[in-house]
mmCIF file of C-alpha atoms in Angstrom:
data_model
loop_
_atom_site.group_PDB
_atom_site.id
_atom_site.type_symbol
_atom_site.label_atom_id
_atom_site.label_comp_id
_atom_site.label_asym_id
_atom_site.label_seq_id
_atom_site.Cartn_x
_atom_site.Cartn_y
_atom_site.Cartn_z
ATOM 1 C CA MET X 1 -0.187 -0.112 -0.290
ATOM 2 C CA SER X 2 1.405 3.126 -1.026
ATOM 3 C CA GLN X 3 1.915 5.915 1.392
ATOM 4 C CA VAL X 4 -1.237 8.158 0.308
ATOM 5 C CA SER X 5 -3.337 5.090 0.745
ATOM 6 C CA SER X 6 -2.025 4.628 4.195
ATOM 7 C CA ARG X 7 -2.704 7.892 4.910
ATOM 8 C CA ARG X 8 -6.308 7.740 3.799
ATOM 9 C CA ALA X 9 -7.174 4.572 5.699
ATOM 10 C CA ALA X 10 -5.858 5.530 8.737
ATOM 11 C CA LEU X 11 -7.740 9.089 8.446
ATOM 12 C CA ALA X 12 -10.729 7.026 7.524
ATOM 13 C CA PHE X 13 -10.454 5.101 10.689
ATOM 14 C CA MET X 14 -9.974 7.831 13.131
ATOM 15 C CA LEU X 15 -13.086 9.997 11.547
ATOM 16 C CA SER X 16 -15.043 6.508 11.965
ATOM 17 C CA ALA X 17 -13.880 5.903 15.404
ATOM 18 C CA THR X 18 -14.603 9.953 16.017
ATOM 19 C CA LEU X 19 -18.319 9.764 14.623
ATOM 20 C CA MET X 20 -18.993 6.363 16.631
ATOM 21 C CA PRO X 21 -20.087 7.995 19.572
ATOM 22 C CA LEU X 22 -22.564 10.345 17.547
ATOM 23 C CA ALA X 23 -24.506 7.532 16.399
ATOM 24 C CA ALA X 24 -26.074 6.404 19.540
ATOM 25 C CA PRO X 25 -27.879 9.943 20.080
ATOM 26 C CA ALA X 26 -28.991 10.201 16.802
ATOM 27 C CA PHE X 27 -30.220 6.495 16.865
ATOM 28 C CA ALA X 28 -31.881 7.331 20.081
ATOM 29 C CA ARG X 29 -33.647 10.290 18.543
ATOM 30 C CA LYS X 30 -35.575 7.805 16.290
ATOM 31 C CA ARG X 31 -37.163 5.962 19.374
ATOM 32 C CA LYS X 32 -40.779 7.076 19.883
ATOM 33 C CA ALA X 33 -41.237 10.035 22.037
ATOM 34 C CA GLN X 34 -42.625 9.498 25.287
ATOM 35 C CA PRO X 35 -45.947 11.319 25.934
ATOM 36 C CA ARG X 36 -45.287 14.717 28.447
ATOM 37 C CA ILE X 37 -46.870 14.604 31.238
ATOM 38 C CA ALA X 38 -48.714 17.988 32.237
ATOM 39 C CA PRO X 39 -48.378 19.130 35.958
ATOM 40 C CA ALA X 40 -51.192 19.773 38.163
ATOM 41 C CA THR X 41 -51.276 23.240 39.564
ATOM 42 C CA LEU X 42 -51.414 23.290 43.199
ATOM 43 C CA MET X 43 -52.583 26.430 45.376
ATOM 44 C CA VAL X 44 -52.633 26.020 48.952
ATOM 45 C CA VAL X 45 -54.659 28.801 50.652
ATOM 46 C CA ALA X 46 -54.819 29.707 54.196
ATOM 47 C CA THR X 47 -58.476 30.914 55.878
ATOM 48 C CA LEU X 48 -59.254 32.584 58.928
ATOM 49 C CA HIS X 49 -62.270 30.504 59.942
ATOM 50 C CA ASP X 50 -64.181 33.238 62.091
ATOM 51 C CA LEU X 51 -61.653 35.616 61.576
ATOM 52 C CA HIS X 52 -62.935 36.565 58.536
ATOM 53 C CA GLU X 53 -65.666 38.361 59.913
ATOM 54 C CA VAL X 54 -63.497 40.853 61.505
ATOM 55 C CA ASN X 55 -60.836 41.204 59.150
ATOM 56 C CA PRO X 56 -61.119 43.871 56.704
ATOM 57 C CA ARG X 57 -58.932 43.023 54.245
ATOM 58 C CA TYR X 58 -59.751 39.097 54.022
ATOM 59 C CA GLY X 59 -63.159 38.704 54.248
ATOM 60 C CA TYR X 60 -65.384 35.868 53.162
ATOM 61 C CA ASP X 61 -65.998 37.165 49.986
ATOM 62 C CA ASP X 62 -62.316 37.900 49.406
ATOM 63 C CA LEU X 63 -61.789 34.185 49.797
ATOM 64 C CA TYR X 64 -64.604 33.356 47.576
ATOM 65 C CA ARG X 65 -63.265 35.399 44.924
ATOM 66 C CA LEU X 66 -59.815 34.270 45.323
ATOM 67 C CA ILE X 67 -60.553 30.511 44.486
ATOM 68 C CA ALA X 68 -62.987 31.488 41.817
ATOM 69 C CA GLY X 69 -60.668 33.432 39.886
ATOM 70 C CA PHE X 70 -58.006 30.590 40.334
ATOM 71 C CA LYS X 71 -60.526 28.620 37.957
ATOM 72 C CA PRO X 72 -60.058 25.245 39.913
ATOM 73 C CA ASP X 73 -60.847 21.979 38.539
ATOM 74 C CA TRP X 74 -60.662 20.752 42.137
ATOM 75 C CA VAL X 75 -61.237 22.207 45.677
ATOM 76 C CA GLY X 76 -59.608 20.708 48.739
ATOM 77 C CA LEU X 77 -61.445 21.377 52.111
ATOM 78 C CA GLU X 78 -60.140 20.601 55.536
ATOM 79 C CA MET X 79 -62.522 17.968 56.212
ATOM 80 C CA ARG X 80 -62.510 14.148 56.458
ATOM 81 C CA PRO X 81 -63.422 12.569 52.847
ATOM 82 C CA GLU X 82 -66.382 10.650 54.774
ATOM 83 C CA ASP X 83 -67.765 14.080 55.398
ATOM 84 C CA VAL X 84 -67.973 15.783 52.175
ATOM 85 C CA THR X 85 -71.453 14.261 51.211
ATOM 86 C CA GLY X 86 -72.741 15.019 54.771
ATOM 87 C CA ASP X 87 -76.119 17.351 55.390
ATOM 88 C CA PRO X 88 -75.189 20.597 55.085
ATOM 89 C CA VAL X 89 -77.346 21.453 58.598
ATOM 90 C CA TRP X 90 -75.012 18.891 60.404
ATOM 91 C CA LEU X 91 -71.703 20.128 58.228
ATOM 92 C CA ALA X 92 -72.643 23.890 59.507
ATOM 93 C CA SER X 93 -72.187 22.326 63.221
ATOM 94 C CA VAL X 94 -69.023 20.744 63.055
ATOM 95 C CA TYR X 95 -67.168 22.935 60.140
ATOM 96 C CA PRO X 96 -66.089 26.445 59.639
ATOM 97 C CA LYS X 97 -68.429 28.856 57.694
ATOM 98 C CA GLU X 98 -66.088 28.993 54.572
ATOM 99 C CA VAL X 99 -65.664 24.999 54.340
ATOM 100 C CA VAL X 100 -69.279 24.446 54.411
ATOM 101 C CA ASP X 101 -69.919 27.409 51.615
ATOM 102 C CA LEU X 102 -67.062 26.633 49.596
ATOM 103 C CA ARG X 103 -68.717 22.752 49.767
ATOM 104 C CA ALA X 104 -71.614 24.271 48.386
ATOM 105 C CA ALA X 105 -70.513 25.875 45.900
ATOM 106 C CA TYR X 106 -68.253 23.715 44.253
ATOM 107 C CA GLY X 107 -70.278 20.322 44.567
ATOM 108 C CA ASP X 108 -68.696 17.389 42.855
ATOM 109 C CA LYS X 109 -65.554 19.090 42.398
ATOM 110 C CA VAL X 110 -64.841 19.083 46.298
ATOM 111 C CA PHE X 111 -62.377 16.401 48.165
ATOM 112 C CA GLY X 112 -61.690 16.048 51.655
ATOM 113 C CA PHE X 113 -58.038 15.605 52.868
ATOM 114 C CA ASP X 114 -58.448 15.992 56.699
ATOM 115 C CA TRP X 115 -57.903 13.100 59.457
ATOM 116 C CA LEU X 116 -58.551 13.451 63.010
ATOM 117 C CA GLY X 117 -57.755 10.405 64.630
ATOM 118 C CA ASP X 118 -58.329 6.662 63.663
ATOM 119 C CA GLU X 119 -60.783 6.169 66.429
ATOM 120 C CA LEU X 120 -63.255 8.400 64.807
ATOM 121 C CA ASN X 121 -62.741 7.077 61.207
ATOM 122 C CA GLY X 122 -65.880 6.678 59.575
ATOM 123 C CA LYS X 123 -67.849 7.953 62.370
ATOM 124 C CA PRO X 124 -70.230 10.986 62.141
ATOM 125 C CA LEU X 125 -68.602 13.817 64.054
ATOM 126 C CA PRO X 126 -70.968 15.149 67.286
ATOM 127 C CA VAL X 127 -70.850 18.686 68.198
ATOM 128 C CA GLY X 128 -68.124 19.211 70.411
ATOM 129 C CA TRP X 129 -66.680 16.214 69.422
ATOM 130 C CA PHE X 130 -63.063 17.221 70.025
ATOM 131 C CA GLU X 131 -63.198 17.470 73.832
ATOM 132 C CA SER X 132 -64.756 13.761 73.585
ATOM 133 C CA THR X 133 -61.360 12.666 72.183
ATOM 134 C CA PRO X 134 -58.432 11.216 74.041
ATOM 135 C CA ILE X 135 -56.587 14.358 72.912
ATOM 136 C CA GLY X 136 -59.279 16.602 73.816
ATOM 137 C CA GLU X 137 -59.405 15.302 77.427
ATOM 138 C CA LEU X 138 -55.717 15.217 77.760
ATOM 139 C CA GLN X 139 -55.590 18.991 76.770
ATOM 140 C CA ALA X 140 -58.599 19.736 79.049
ATOM 141 C CA GLN X 141 -56.175 18.766 82.286
ATOM 142 C CA THR X 142 -53.162 20.833 81.129
ATOM 143 C CA GLY X 143 -54.437 24.250 82.832
ATOM 144 C CA ASP X 144 -54.001 22.738 86.453
ATOM 145 C CA ALA X 145 -50.937 20.171 85.654
ATOM 146 C CA PRO X 146 -48.011 21.288 88.302
ATOM 147 C CA GLU X 147 -45.521 19.943 85.682
ATOM 148 C CA LEU X 148 -46.192 22.908 83.613
ATOM 149 C CA HIS X 149 -45.708 25.144 86.267
ATOM 150 C CA THR X 150 -41.874 24.805 86.680
ATOM 151 C CA PRO X 151 -39.652 28.150 86.025
ATOM 152 C CA GLU X 152 -38.597 26.609 82.613
ATOM 153 C CA LYS X 153 -42.264 25.792 81.569
ATOM 154 C CA GLN X 154 -43.724 29.132 82.441
ATOM 155 C CA ALA X 155 -41.119 30.848 80.410
ATOM 156 C CA LEU X 156 -41.943 28.686 77.319
ATOM 157 C CA ALA X 157 -45.529 29.552 78.276
ATOM 158 C CA VAL X 158 -44.788 33.187 77.954
ATOM 159 C CA ARG X 159 -42.974 32.618 74.788
ATOM 160 C CA LEU X 160 -46.325 30.899 73.492
ATOM 161 C CA SER X 161 -48.323 33.582 74.532
ATOM 162 C CA ASP X 162 -46.161 36.099 72.645
ATOM 163 C CA ILE X 163 -46.066 34.214 69.448
ATOM 164 C CA ALA X 164 -49.991 33.757 69.678
ATOM 165 C CA THR X 165 -50.309 37.677 70.137
ATOM 166 C CA GLN X 166 -48.129 37.971 66.817
ATOM 167 C CA LYS X 167 -50.135 35.268 65.046
ATOM 168 C CA ARG X 168 -53.538 36.955 66.251
ATOM 169 C CA ALA X 169 -52.509 40.171 64.988
ATOM 170 C CA VAL X 170 -51.833 39.027 61.167
ATOM 171 C CA LEU X 171 -55.166 37.408 61.023
ATOM 172 C CA GLU X 172 -57.199 39.942 62.230
ATOM 173 C CA THR X 173 -55.496 42.419 59.663
ATOM 174 C CA ALA X 174 -53.537 41.007 57.132
ATOM 175 C CA SER X 175 -54.876 40.436 53.237
ATOM 176 C CA ALA X 176 -55.169 36.812 51.633
ATOM 177 C CA ARG X 177 -51.652 37.311 50.000
ATOM 178 C CA GLN X 178 -49.997 38.510 53.168
ATOM 179 C CA VAL X 179 -51.358 35.454 55.119
ATOM 180 C CA ASN X 180 -49.778 33.485 52.582
ATOM 181 C CA ASP X 181 -46.617 34.791 51.962
ATOM 182 C CA GLY X 182 -45.050 32.747 54.338
ATOM 183 C CA ARG X 183 -44.658 35.002 57.323
ATOM 184 C CA TYR X 184 -47.262 33.881 59.444
ATOM 185 C CA ASP X 185 -46.081 30.209 58.194
ATOM 186 C CA ALA X 186 -42.856 31.114 60.119
ATOM 187 C CA LEU X 187 -44.899 32.138 63.265
ATOM 188 C CA CYS X 188 -46.607 28.545 63.199
ATOM 189 C CA VAL X 189 -43.383 26.806 62.925
ATOM 190 C CA ALA X 190 -41.881 28.957 65.892
ATOM 191 C CA TYR X 191 -45.077 28.147 67.946
ATOM 192 C CA ASP X 192 -45.072 24.562 66.943
ATOM 193 C CA ASN X 193 -41.584 24.276 68.110
ATOM 194 C CA THR X 194 -42.016 25.991 71.416
ATOM 195 C CA LEU X 195 -45.420 23.978 72.302
ATOM 196 C CA LYS X 196 -43.253 20.879 71.741
ATOM 197 C CA ALA X 197 -40.745 21.752 74.172
ATOM 198 C CA TYR X 198 -43.109 22.901 76.318
ATOM 199 C CA TYR X 199 -45.026 19.794 76.489
ATOM 200 C CA ASP X 200 -41.846 17.244 76.182
ATOM 201 C CA GLY X 201 -41.073 15.346 79.331
ATOM 202 C CA THR X 202 -44.566 15.715 80.649
ATOM 203 C CA ARG X 203 -47.699 13.282 80.095
ATOM 204 C CA PHE X 204 -48.872 15.563 77.725
ATOM 205 C CA ALA X 205 -46.413 15.055 75.143
ATOM 206 C CA GLY X 206 -49.023 13.162 73.010
ATOM 207 C CA ILE X 207 -50.629 16.769 72.153
ATOM 208 C CA THR X 208 -47.978 17.714 69.988
ATOM 209 C CA ALA X 209 -47.233 13.842 68.606
ATOM 210 C CA PHE X 210 -51.053 14.131 67.613
ATOM 211 C CA ASN X 211 -50.925 17.306 66.031
ATOM 212 C CA THR X 212 -47.909 16.626 64.049
ATOM 213 C CA GLY X 213 -49.048 13.561 62.885
ATOM 214 C CA ARG X 214 -52.206 15.076 61.387
ATOM 215 C CA LYS X 215 -50.502 17.477 59.812
ATOM 216 C CA ALA X 216 -48.423 15.128 58.333
ATOM 217 C CA ARG X 217 -51.547 13.028 56.884
ATOM 218 C CA ILE X 218 -53.194 16.156 55.604
ATOM 219 C CA ALA X 219 -50.024 17.094 53.658
ATOM 220 C CA ALA X 220 -49.623 13.379 52.383
ATOM 221 C CA ASN X 221 -53.496 13.327 51.465
ATOM 222 C CA ILE X 222 -53.290 16.396 49.147
ATOM 223 C CA ALA X 223 -50.000 15.372 47.673
ATOM 224 C CA GLN X 224 -51.404 11.865 46.973
ATOM 225 C CA PHE X 225 -54.432 13.517 45.195
ATOM 226 C CA ALA X 226 -52.646 15.867 43.234
ATOM 227 C CA LYS X 227 -50.355 13.082 41.944
ATOM 228 C CA ALA X 228 -53.530 11.627 40.665
ATOM 229 C CA HIS X 229 -54.652 14.744 38.528
ATOM 230 C CA SER X 230 -52.310 15.702 36.612
ATOM 231 C CA GLY X 231 -53.167 18.251 34.413
ATOM 232 C CA GLU X 232 -55.373 20.126 36.644
ATOM 233 C CA ARG X 233 -55.789 22.862 38.768
ATOM 234 C CA ILE X 234 -56.426 22.429 42.840
ATOM 235 C CA ALA X 235 -57.193 24.936 45.018
ATOM 236 C CA VAL X 236 -56.470 23.436 48.688
ATOM 237 C CA ILE X 237 -58.123 25.163 51.555
ATOM 238 C CA THR X 238 -56.736 24.787 55.171
ATOM 239 C CA GLY X 239 -56.765 26.323 58.473
ATOM 240 C CA PRO X 240 -54.231 28.848 58.881
ATOM 241 C CA ASP X 241 -52.024 26.945 61.160
ATOM 242 C CA HIS X 242 -51.807 23.963 58.872
ATOM 243 C CA ARG X 243 -50.589 25.421 55.640
ATOM 244 C CA SER X 244 -47.173 25.507 57.199
ATOM 245 C CA ALA X 245 -46.663 21.862 57.577
ATOM 246 C CA VAL X 246 -48.192 21.198 53.716
ATOM 247 C CA MET X 247 -46.144 23.925 52.204
ATOM 248 C CA ASN X 248 -43.140 22.331 54.266
ATOM 249 C CA PHE X 249 -43.949 19.213 52.792
ATOM 250 C CA PHE X 250 -43.624 19.872 49.147
ATOM 251 C CA ALA X 251 -40.605 21.789 49.517
ATOM 252 C CA GLY X 252 -39.005 18.974 51.222
ATOM 253 C CA ASN X 253 -40.295 16.277 49.231
ATOM 254 C CA PRO X 254 -40.825 17.785 45.400
ATOM 255 C CA VAL X 255 -43.830 16.076 44.086
ATOM 256 C CA ASP X 256 -43.324 14.770 40.481
ATOM 257 C CA HIS X 257 -45.808 16.721 37.796
ATOM 258 C CA VAL X 258 -47.002 18.871 40.688
ATOM 259 C CA VAL X 259 -46.188 22.823 40.345
ATOM 260 C CA MET X 260 -46.766 25.330 43.224
ATOM 261 C CA LYS X 261 -48.981 28.483 42.653
ATOM 262 C CA PRO X 262 -48.194 31.238 45.093
ATOM 263 C CA VAL X 263 -51.351 33.441 46.536
ATOM 264 C CA THR X 264 -51.019 36.730 44.616
ATOM 265 C CA LYS X 265 -53.911 38.453 45.261
ATOM 266 C CA ALA X 266 -53.988 41.090 47.879
#
């Protein structure tokens, strides 16, 4: 073989070796494209319960307009799934006004995501149901408990009172956007952490354990529903003290095909 032929053969070999890695992606592009899964759009809104009546910037009608403007395919309410189809008169005796109103307004678009304890699953809630539960009975004993009157516990009690005052001020004066911009959520986290320290080492530790478990159930139930409804718009209405747990759940455990929509309306 001549020197020219040898050089041409070597060049051809080097070119083929250089181009070989490109062949796999080119081949891969010929495979059938996987269908794109449209994400669910989730907006989590904290309500004020009866404080909607006194807040001049975030009344019931402000909440209802906010939800309607989102144009939801589904509306999640902080009620047990088994209660969603309950009699309206009975619902009004055990649930806040906004829950009852939104249940009536959105009908078959409503789903419930709350959990109030396994002992109540599937059972109708009586008026004043909480006081008769183990946690409610335990809560009623905290006022006279000597273990909560040590200097250390009393210092924590003062801190709890201070945070509660700050929370109340927000709920009585803030707009929907401000209640849901994360600052109130931070107060809730501070309150929960302080309450845990207050009850730790006492017979009342089960109260914070129940509260933590309930919030975890709420967040997981919402995530499960959102994952099953890709491409749809879901408005979730929570009590003000539960929104932080839901938002932190999604921040720490990103859910595939779920996009979080902030509350932007004033």
